[in-house]
Coordinates of C-alpha atoms in Angstrom, one line a residue:
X195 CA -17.3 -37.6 11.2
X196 CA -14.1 -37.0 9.1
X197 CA -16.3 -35.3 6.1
X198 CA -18.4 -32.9 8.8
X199 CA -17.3 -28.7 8.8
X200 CA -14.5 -27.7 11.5
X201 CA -16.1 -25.9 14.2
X202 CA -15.0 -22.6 15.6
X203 CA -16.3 -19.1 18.0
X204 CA -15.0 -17.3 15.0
X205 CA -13.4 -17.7 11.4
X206 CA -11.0 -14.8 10.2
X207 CA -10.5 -15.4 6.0
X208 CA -7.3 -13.8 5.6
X209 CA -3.9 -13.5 7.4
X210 CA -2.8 -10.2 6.9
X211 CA -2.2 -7.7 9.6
X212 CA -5.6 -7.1 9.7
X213 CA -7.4 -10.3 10.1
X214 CA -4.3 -11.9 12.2
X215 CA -4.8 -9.0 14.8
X216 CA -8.2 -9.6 15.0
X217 CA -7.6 -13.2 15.4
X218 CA -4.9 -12.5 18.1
X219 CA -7.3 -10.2 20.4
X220 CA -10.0 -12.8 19.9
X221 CA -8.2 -15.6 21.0
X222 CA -6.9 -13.2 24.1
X223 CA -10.8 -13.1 25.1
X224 CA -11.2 -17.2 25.3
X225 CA -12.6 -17.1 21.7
X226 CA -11.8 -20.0 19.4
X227 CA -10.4 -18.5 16.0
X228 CA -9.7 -20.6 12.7
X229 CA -7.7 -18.3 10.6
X230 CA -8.2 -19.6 6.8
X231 CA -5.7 -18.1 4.3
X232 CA -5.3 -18.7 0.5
X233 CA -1.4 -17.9 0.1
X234 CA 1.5 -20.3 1.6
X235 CA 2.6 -17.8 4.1
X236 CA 1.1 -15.4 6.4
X237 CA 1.8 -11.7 5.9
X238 CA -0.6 -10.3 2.9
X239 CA 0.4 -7.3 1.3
X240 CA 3.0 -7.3 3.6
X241 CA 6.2 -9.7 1.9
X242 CA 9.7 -9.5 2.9
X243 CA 12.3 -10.2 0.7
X244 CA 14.7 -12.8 3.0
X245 CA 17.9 -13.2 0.9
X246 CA 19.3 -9.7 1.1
X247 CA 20.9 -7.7 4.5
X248 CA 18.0 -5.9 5.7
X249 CA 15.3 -8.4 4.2
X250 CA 13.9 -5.4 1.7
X251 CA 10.0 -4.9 1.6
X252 CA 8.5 -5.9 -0.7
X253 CA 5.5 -4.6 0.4
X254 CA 4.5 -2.2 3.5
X255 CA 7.5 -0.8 4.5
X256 CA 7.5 1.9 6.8
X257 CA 5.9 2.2 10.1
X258 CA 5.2 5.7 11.3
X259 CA 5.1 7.8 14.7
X260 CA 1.3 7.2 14.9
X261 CA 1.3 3.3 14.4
X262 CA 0.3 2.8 18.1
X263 CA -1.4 -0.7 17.4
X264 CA 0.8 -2.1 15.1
X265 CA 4.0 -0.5 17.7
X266 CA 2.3 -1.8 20.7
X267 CA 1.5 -5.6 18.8
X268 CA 5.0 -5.9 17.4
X269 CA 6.4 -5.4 21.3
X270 CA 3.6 -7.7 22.5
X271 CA 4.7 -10.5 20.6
X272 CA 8.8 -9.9 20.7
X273 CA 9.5 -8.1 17.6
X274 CA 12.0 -5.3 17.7
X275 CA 11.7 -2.4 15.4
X276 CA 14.5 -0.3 14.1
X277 CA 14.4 3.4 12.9
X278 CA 15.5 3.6 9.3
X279 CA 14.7 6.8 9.0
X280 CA 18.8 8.1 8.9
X281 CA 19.6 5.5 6.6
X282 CA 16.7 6.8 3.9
X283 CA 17.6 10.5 4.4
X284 CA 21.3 9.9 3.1
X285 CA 19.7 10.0 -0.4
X286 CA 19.0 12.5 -2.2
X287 CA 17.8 11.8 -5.9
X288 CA 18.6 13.3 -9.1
X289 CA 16.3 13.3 -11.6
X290 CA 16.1 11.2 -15.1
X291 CA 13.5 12.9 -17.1
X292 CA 13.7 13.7 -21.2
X293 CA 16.2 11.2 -21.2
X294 CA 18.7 12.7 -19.6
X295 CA 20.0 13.1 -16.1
X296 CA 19.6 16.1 -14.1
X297 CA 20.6 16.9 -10.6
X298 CA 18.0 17.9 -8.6
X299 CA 20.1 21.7 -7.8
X300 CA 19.7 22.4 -11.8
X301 CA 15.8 21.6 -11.5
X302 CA 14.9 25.2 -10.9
X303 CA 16.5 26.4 -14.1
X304 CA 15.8 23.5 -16.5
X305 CA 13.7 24.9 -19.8
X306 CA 11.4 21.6 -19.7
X307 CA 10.6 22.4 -16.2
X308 CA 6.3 23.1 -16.3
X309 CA 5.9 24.2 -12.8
X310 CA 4.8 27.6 -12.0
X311 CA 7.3 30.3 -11.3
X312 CA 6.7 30.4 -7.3
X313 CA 7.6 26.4 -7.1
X314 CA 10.0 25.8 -9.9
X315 CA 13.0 25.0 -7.5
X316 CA 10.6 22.1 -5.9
X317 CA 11.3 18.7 -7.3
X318 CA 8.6 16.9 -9.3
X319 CA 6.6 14.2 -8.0
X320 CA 4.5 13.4 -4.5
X321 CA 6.2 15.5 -2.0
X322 CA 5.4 18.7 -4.1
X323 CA 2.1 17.3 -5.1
X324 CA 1.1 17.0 -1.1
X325 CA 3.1 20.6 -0.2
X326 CA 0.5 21.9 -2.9
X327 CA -2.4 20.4 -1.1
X328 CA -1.5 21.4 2.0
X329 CA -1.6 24.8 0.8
X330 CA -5.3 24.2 -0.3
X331 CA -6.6 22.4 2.5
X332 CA -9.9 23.8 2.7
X333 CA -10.8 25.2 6.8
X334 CA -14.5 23.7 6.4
X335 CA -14.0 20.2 6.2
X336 CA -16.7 18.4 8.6
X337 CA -13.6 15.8 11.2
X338 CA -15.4 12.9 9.6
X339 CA -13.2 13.3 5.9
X340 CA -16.2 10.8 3.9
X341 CA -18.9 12.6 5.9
X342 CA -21.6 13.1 3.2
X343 CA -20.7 17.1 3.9
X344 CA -18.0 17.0 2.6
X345 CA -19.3 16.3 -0.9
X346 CA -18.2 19.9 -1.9
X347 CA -14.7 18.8 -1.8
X348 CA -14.6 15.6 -3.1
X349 CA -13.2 16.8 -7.0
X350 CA -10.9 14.7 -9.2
X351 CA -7.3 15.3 -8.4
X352 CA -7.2 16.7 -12.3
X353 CA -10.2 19.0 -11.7
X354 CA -8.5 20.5 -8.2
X355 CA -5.2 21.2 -10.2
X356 CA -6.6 22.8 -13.3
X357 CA -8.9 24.8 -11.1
X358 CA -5.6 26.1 -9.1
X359 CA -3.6 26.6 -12.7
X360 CA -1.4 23.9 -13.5
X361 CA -1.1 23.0 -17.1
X362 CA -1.4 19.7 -18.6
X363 CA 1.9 19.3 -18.6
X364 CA 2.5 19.8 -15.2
X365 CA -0.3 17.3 -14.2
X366 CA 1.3 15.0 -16.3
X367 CA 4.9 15.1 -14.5
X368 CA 3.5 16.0 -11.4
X369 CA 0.7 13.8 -10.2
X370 CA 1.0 11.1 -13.8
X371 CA 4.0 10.5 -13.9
X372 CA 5.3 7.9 -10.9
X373 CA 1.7 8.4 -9.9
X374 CA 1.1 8.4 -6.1
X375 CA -2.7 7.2 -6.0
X376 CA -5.0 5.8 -9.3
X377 CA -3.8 5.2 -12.8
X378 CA -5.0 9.0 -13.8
X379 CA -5.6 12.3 -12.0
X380 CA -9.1 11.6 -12.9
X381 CA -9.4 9.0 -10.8
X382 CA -8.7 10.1 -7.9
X383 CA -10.6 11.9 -5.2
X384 CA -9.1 15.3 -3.8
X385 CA -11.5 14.2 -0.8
X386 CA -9.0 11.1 0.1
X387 CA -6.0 13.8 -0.2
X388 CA -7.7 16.0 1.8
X389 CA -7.5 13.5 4.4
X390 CA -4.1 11.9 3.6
X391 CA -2.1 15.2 4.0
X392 CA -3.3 15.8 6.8
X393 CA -2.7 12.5 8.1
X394 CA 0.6 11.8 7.3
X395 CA 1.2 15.8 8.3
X396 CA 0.3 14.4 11.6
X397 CA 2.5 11.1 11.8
X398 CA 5.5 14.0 11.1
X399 CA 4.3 16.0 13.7
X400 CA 4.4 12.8 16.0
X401 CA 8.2 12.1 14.6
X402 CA 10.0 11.7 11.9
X403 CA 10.7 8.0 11.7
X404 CA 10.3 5.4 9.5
X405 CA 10.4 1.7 11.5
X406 CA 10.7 -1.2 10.6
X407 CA 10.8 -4.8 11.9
X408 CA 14.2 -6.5 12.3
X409 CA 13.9 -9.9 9.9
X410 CA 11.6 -7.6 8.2
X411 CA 8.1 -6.6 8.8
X412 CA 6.9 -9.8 7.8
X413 CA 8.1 -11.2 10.8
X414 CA 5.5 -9.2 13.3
X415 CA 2.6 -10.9 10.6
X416 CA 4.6 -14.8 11.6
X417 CA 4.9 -14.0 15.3
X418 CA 1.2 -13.0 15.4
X419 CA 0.6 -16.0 14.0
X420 CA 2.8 -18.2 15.9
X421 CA 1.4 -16.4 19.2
X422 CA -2.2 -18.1 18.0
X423 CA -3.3 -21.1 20.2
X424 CA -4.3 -22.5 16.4
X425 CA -2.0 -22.1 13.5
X426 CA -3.2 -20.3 10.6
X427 CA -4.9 -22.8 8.0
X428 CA -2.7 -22.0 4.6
X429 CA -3.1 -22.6 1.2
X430 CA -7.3 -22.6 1.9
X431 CA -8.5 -20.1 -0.3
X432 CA -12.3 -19.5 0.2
X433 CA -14.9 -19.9 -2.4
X434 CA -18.0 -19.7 -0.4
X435 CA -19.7 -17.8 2.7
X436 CA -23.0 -19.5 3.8
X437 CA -24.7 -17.7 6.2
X438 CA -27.7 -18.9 8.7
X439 CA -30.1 -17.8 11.5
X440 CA -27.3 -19.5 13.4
X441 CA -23.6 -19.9 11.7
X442 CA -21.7 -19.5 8.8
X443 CA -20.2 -22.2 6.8
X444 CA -17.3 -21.2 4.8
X445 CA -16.2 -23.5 1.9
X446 CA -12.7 -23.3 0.4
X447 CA -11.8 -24.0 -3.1
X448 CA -10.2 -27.7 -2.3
X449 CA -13.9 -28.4 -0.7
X450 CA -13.4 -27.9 2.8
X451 CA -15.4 -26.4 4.9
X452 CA -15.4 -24.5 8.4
X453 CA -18.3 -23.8 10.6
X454 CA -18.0 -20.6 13.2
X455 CA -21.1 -18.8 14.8
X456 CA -19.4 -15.4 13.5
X457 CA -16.7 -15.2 10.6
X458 CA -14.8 -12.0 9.8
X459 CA -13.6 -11.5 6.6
X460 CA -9.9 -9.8 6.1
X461 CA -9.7 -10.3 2.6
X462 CA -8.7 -7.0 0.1
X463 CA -11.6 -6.0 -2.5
X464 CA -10.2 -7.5 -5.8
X465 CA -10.2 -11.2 -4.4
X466 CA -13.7 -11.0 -2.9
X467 CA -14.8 -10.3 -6.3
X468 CA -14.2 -14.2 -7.1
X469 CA -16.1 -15.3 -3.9
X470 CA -19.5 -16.1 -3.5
X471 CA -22.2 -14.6 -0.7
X472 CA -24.8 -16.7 0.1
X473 CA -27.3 -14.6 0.7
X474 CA -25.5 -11.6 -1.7
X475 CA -24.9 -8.5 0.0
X476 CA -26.1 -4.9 0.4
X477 CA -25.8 -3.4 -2.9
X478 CA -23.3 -0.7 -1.7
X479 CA -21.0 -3.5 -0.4
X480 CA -21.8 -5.2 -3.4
X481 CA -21.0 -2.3 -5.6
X482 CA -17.7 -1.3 -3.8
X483 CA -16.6 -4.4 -4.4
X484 CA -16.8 -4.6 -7.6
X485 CA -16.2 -1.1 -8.6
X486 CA -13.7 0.2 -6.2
X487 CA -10.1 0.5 -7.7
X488 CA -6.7 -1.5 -5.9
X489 CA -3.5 0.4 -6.3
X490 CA -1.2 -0.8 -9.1
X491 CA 3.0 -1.4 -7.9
X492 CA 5.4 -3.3 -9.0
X493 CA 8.8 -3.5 -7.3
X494 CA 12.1 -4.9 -8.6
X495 CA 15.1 -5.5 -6.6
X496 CA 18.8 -5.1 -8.3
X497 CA 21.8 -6.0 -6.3
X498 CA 24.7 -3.2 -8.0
X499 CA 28.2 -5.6 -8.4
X500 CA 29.8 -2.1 -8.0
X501 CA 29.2 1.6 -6.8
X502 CA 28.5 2.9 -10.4
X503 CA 27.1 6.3 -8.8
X504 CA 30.8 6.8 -7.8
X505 CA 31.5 7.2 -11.5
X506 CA 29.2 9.3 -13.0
X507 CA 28.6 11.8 -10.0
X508 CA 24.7 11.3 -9.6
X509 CA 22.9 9.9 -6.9
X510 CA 22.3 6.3 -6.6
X511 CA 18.3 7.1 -6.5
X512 CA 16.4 8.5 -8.8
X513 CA 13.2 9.6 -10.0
X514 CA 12.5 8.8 -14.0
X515 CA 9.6 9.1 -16.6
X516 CA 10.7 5.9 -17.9
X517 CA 9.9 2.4 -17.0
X518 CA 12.5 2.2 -14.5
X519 CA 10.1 4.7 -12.7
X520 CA 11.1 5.8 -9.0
X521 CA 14.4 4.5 -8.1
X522 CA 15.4 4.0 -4.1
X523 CA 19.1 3.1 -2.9
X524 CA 18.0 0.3 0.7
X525 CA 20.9 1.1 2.7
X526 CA 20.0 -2.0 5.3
X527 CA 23.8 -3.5 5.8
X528 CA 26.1 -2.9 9.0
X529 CA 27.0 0.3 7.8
X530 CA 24.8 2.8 7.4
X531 CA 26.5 4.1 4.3
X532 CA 26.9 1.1 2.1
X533 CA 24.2 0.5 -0.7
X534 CA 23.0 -2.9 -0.4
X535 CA 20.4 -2.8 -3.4
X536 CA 18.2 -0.5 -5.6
X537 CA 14.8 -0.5 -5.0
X538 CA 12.3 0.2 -8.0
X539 CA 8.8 0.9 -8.0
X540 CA 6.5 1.3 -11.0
X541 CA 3.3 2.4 -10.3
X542 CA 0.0 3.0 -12.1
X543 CA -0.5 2.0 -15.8
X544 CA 3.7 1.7 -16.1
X545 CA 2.9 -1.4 -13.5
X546 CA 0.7 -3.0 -15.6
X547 CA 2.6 -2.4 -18.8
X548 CA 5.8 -4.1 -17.1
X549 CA 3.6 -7.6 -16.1
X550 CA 2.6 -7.9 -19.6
X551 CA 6.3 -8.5 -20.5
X552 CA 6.8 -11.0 -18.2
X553 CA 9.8 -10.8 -15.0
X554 CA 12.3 -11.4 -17.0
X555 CA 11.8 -8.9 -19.9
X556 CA 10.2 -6.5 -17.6
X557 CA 13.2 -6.4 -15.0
X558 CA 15.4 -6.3 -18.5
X559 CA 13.6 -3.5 -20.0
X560 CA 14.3 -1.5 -16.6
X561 CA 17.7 -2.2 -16.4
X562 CA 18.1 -1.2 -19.8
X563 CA 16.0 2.4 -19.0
X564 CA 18.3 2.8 -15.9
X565 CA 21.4 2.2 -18.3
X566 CA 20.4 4.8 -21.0
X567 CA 19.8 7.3 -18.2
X568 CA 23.4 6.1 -16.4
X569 CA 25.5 4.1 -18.9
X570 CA 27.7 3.8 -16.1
X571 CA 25.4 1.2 -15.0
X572 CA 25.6 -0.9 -17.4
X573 CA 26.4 -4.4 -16.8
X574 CA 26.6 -3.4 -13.2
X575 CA 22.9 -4.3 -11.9
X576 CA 21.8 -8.4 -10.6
X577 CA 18.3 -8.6 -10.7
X578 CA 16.9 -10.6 -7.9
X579 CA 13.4 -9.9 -6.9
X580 CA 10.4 -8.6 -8.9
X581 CA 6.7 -8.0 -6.9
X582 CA 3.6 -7.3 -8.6
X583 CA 0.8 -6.8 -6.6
X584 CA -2.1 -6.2 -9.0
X585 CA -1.0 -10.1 -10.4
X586 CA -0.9 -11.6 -7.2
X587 CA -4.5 -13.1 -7.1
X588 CA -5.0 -12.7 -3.3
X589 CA -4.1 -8.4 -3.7
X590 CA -5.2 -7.8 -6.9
X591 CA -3.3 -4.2 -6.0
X592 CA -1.7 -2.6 -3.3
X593 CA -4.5 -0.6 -1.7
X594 CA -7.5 1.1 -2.6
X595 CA -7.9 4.2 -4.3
X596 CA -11.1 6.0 -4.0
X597 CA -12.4 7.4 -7.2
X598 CA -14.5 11.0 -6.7
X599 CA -17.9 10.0 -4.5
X600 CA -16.7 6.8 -4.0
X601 CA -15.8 7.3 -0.7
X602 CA -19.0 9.1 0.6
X603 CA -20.8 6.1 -1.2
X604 CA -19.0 3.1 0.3
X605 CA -16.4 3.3 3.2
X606 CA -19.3 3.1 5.9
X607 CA -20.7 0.9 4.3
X608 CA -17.8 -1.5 4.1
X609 CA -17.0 -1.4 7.7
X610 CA -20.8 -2.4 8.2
X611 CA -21.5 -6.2 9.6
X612 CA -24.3 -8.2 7.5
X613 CA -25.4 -10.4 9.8
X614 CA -23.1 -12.8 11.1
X615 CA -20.2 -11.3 9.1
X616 CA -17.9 -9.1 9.8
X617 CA -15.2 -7.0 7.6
X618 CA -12.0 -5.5 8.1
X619 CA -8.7 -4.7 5.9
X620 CA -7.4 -1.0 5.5
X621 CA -10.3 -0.9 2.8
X622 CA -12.6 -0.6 5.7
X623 CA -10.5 1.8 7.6
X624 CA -12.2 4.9 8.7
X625 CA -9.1 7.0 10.6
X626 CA -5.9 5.6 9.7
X627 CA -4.2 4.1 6.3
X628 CA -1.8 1.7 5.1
X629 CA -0.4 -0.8 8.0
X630 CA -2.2 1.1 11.3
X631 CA -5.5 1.0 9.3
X632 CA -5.3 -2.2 8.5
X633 CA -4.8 -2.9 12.3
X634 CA -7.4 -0.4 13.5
X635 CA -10.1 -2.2 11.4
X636 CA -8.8 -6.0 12.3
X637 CA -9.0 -4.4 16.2
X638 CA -13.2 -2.8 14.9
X639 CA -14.2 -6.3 13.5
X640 CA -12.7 -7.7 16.6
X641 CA -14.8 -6.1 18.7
X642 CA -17.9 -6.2 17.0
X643 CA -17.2 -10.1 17.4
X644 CA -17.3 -9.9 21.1
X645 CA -20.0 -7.4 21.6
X646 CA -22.4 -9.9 19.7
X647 CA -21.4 -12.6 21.3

């Protein structure tokens, strides 16, 4: 008996915000849920950083006006939210591009400034990038944004912006450098912008906040988890899905093996890549999976020994063409004013040229980059945290990116059940992005569970 599969209503692989929430509205309905995941914690792309004030994300950070499910879970299961909205609108970044500092009031006139003439006061980078698409928004996009219609719009980033003027060098500081979405304005699809302006135009329109969960937001990911009637399985990372007329057996790596009548799988697109389907899947699942890009970010934490900023008159953020890339002051302490750490993110190729140097070297070589731009600095930085996402084998990236057609091609299709499986993760996310999709696809596979049953 003691070598025969573990028996359950349901199986959820993955216990990120989007599988644990389907496991949690399961279990509410009487189902039995075995929620298998690979890491040693529960939280997925979502990871806070426990040994500074504020626990620091290294992950998901914010959570917006229009995060209803993840709002409404977080209350459900005791876990109070704070607005640290304020605290992030204290900074105001300077800029550290040609190797030099610049304050964001001497943009405008700069002689290396590319913009056009009309924008030249706007500060480089994603804000100004979205205010130009909302200016472009076309009127006749069909409600559903990957809606087969819409094939009209769905242009490279780089096409969209040459077609509207910008030169090569304004793509390249603009939308390359620090890049928001893909590796490449080539790689991206104007079609997902489309639909991510307006999105986020409407979590604004909702309120300007920017919550997050006191102990971090990792803790609304434990006290799902704790509120299960099963704990979370950990350290079970899943080699096989077996499907029959009447079950699925899933198979982890250490040989174990589950049984459920209905399994729902919450794990992001790189990992399933090293999983086997037994029988193999559609060919547009299949193809997604293997085709669709993953986000690359890597953050660094630096704990400053003293308020350098003070000295040389600049901002303690920043946004840089160099490897220290975008630079964010966390003011998470008891006073809303005090700096408790520097934030960096590197995004895009720069993330994946840092992780070939290793943490060490790579956290030196940014330190060093932040030190040229602010000598003051020097010396004056601790590093004491370093994420990458694309190198954690259970992300493989942030999120997904959708390439040009890529969209059309495979998002419906990814939400799709085969059979006795089901899939969720922001990946499958049809209305919402980041955290809230992830939630409103862990709530659709949920669903789907019960209505087969």
């Amino acid at each position: 008996m003691a070598g025969m599969p573990e028996r359950s209503d349901v199986i959820v692989i993955g216990a990120g915000f989007s599988g644990l929430y389907a496991a949690w509205l399961l279990s509410r309905e009487g189902a039995t849920v075995t929620v298998l995941e690979a890491r040693r914690r529960v939280g997925g792309r979502i990871e806070s950083f426990r040994g500074l004030p504020g626990d620091p994300e290294l992950g998901g950070d914010s959570i917006l006006a229009g995060y209803g499910r993840l709002k409404s879970a977080a209350e459900a299961v005791g876990v109070k939210l704070v607005d640290n909205e304020p605290r992030r609108a204290r900074s105001r970044p300077d800029l550290g591009l040609f190797g030099r500092m610049i304050r964001r009031n001497a943009w405008a006139a700069d002689p290396l400034n590319p913009l056009p003439e009309a924008d030249r006061a706007s500060l480089p980078g994603r804000a100004y990038f979205e205010s130009v698409v909302q200016r472009h928004m076309p009127t006749d996009m069909d409600p559903t944004w990957y809606s087969a219609k819409n094939a009209r719009h769905d242009q490279s980033v780089y096409q969209f912006l040459k077609g509207i003027g910008w030169s090569d060098a304004a793509i390249e500081l603009n939308y390359e450098t620090n890049i928001p979405r893909g590796t490449n304005a080539h790689e991206a699809s104007m079609l997902m912008w489309y639909f991510l302006v307006g999105w986020f135009r409407t979590q604004g329109d909702l309120g300007n906040v920017a919550f997050r969960a006191i102990g971090g937001n990792q803790s609304i990911a434990e006290a799902l988890a704790a509120a299960l009637p099963k704990p979370p399985v950990l350290g079970c990372p899943v080699s096989t899905l077996r499907q029959t007329a009447s079950a699925v057996e899933v198979v982890c790596e250490d040989g174990r093996t589950h049984r459920a009548a209905r399994v729902i799988c919450a794990v992001p697109l790189p990992p399933m890549r090293q999983m086997r389907f037994d029988p193999v899947l559609s060919l547009p699942k299949t193809r997604a999976i293997r085709t669709v890009p993953s986000m690359m970010i890597t953050k660094m934490i630096f704990v400053p020994k003293r308020a350098f900023w003070d000295q040389d008159g600049f901002d303690p953020g920043m946004w840089t063409d160099t490897a220290a890339g975008i630079v964010r002051p966390l003011r998470q302490g008891e006073s809303e004013s005090e700096v408790t750490a520097l934030m960096t993110w590197a995004r895009g190729n720069l993330a994946q040229q840092l992780d070939t140097l290793g943490p060490k070297d790579a956290q030196a070589l940014v330190m060093k980059e932040i030190g040229r731009l602010r000598p003051a600095s020097v010396g004056q930085l601790e590093p004491v945290a370093i994420k990458s996402w694309q190198a954690d084998p259970y992300a493989g990236g942030a999120w997904s990116v959708w390439a040009p057609g890529q969209a059309q091609a495979f998002l419906p299709a990814l939400a799709e059940p085969e059979g006795r499986l089901h899939f969720c993760g922001e990946h499958t996310a049809l209305s919402n992005r980041g955290m809230e999709g992830a939630m409103e696809s862990g709530e659709r596979a949920a669903l789907e569970v019960l209505s087969a049953s």
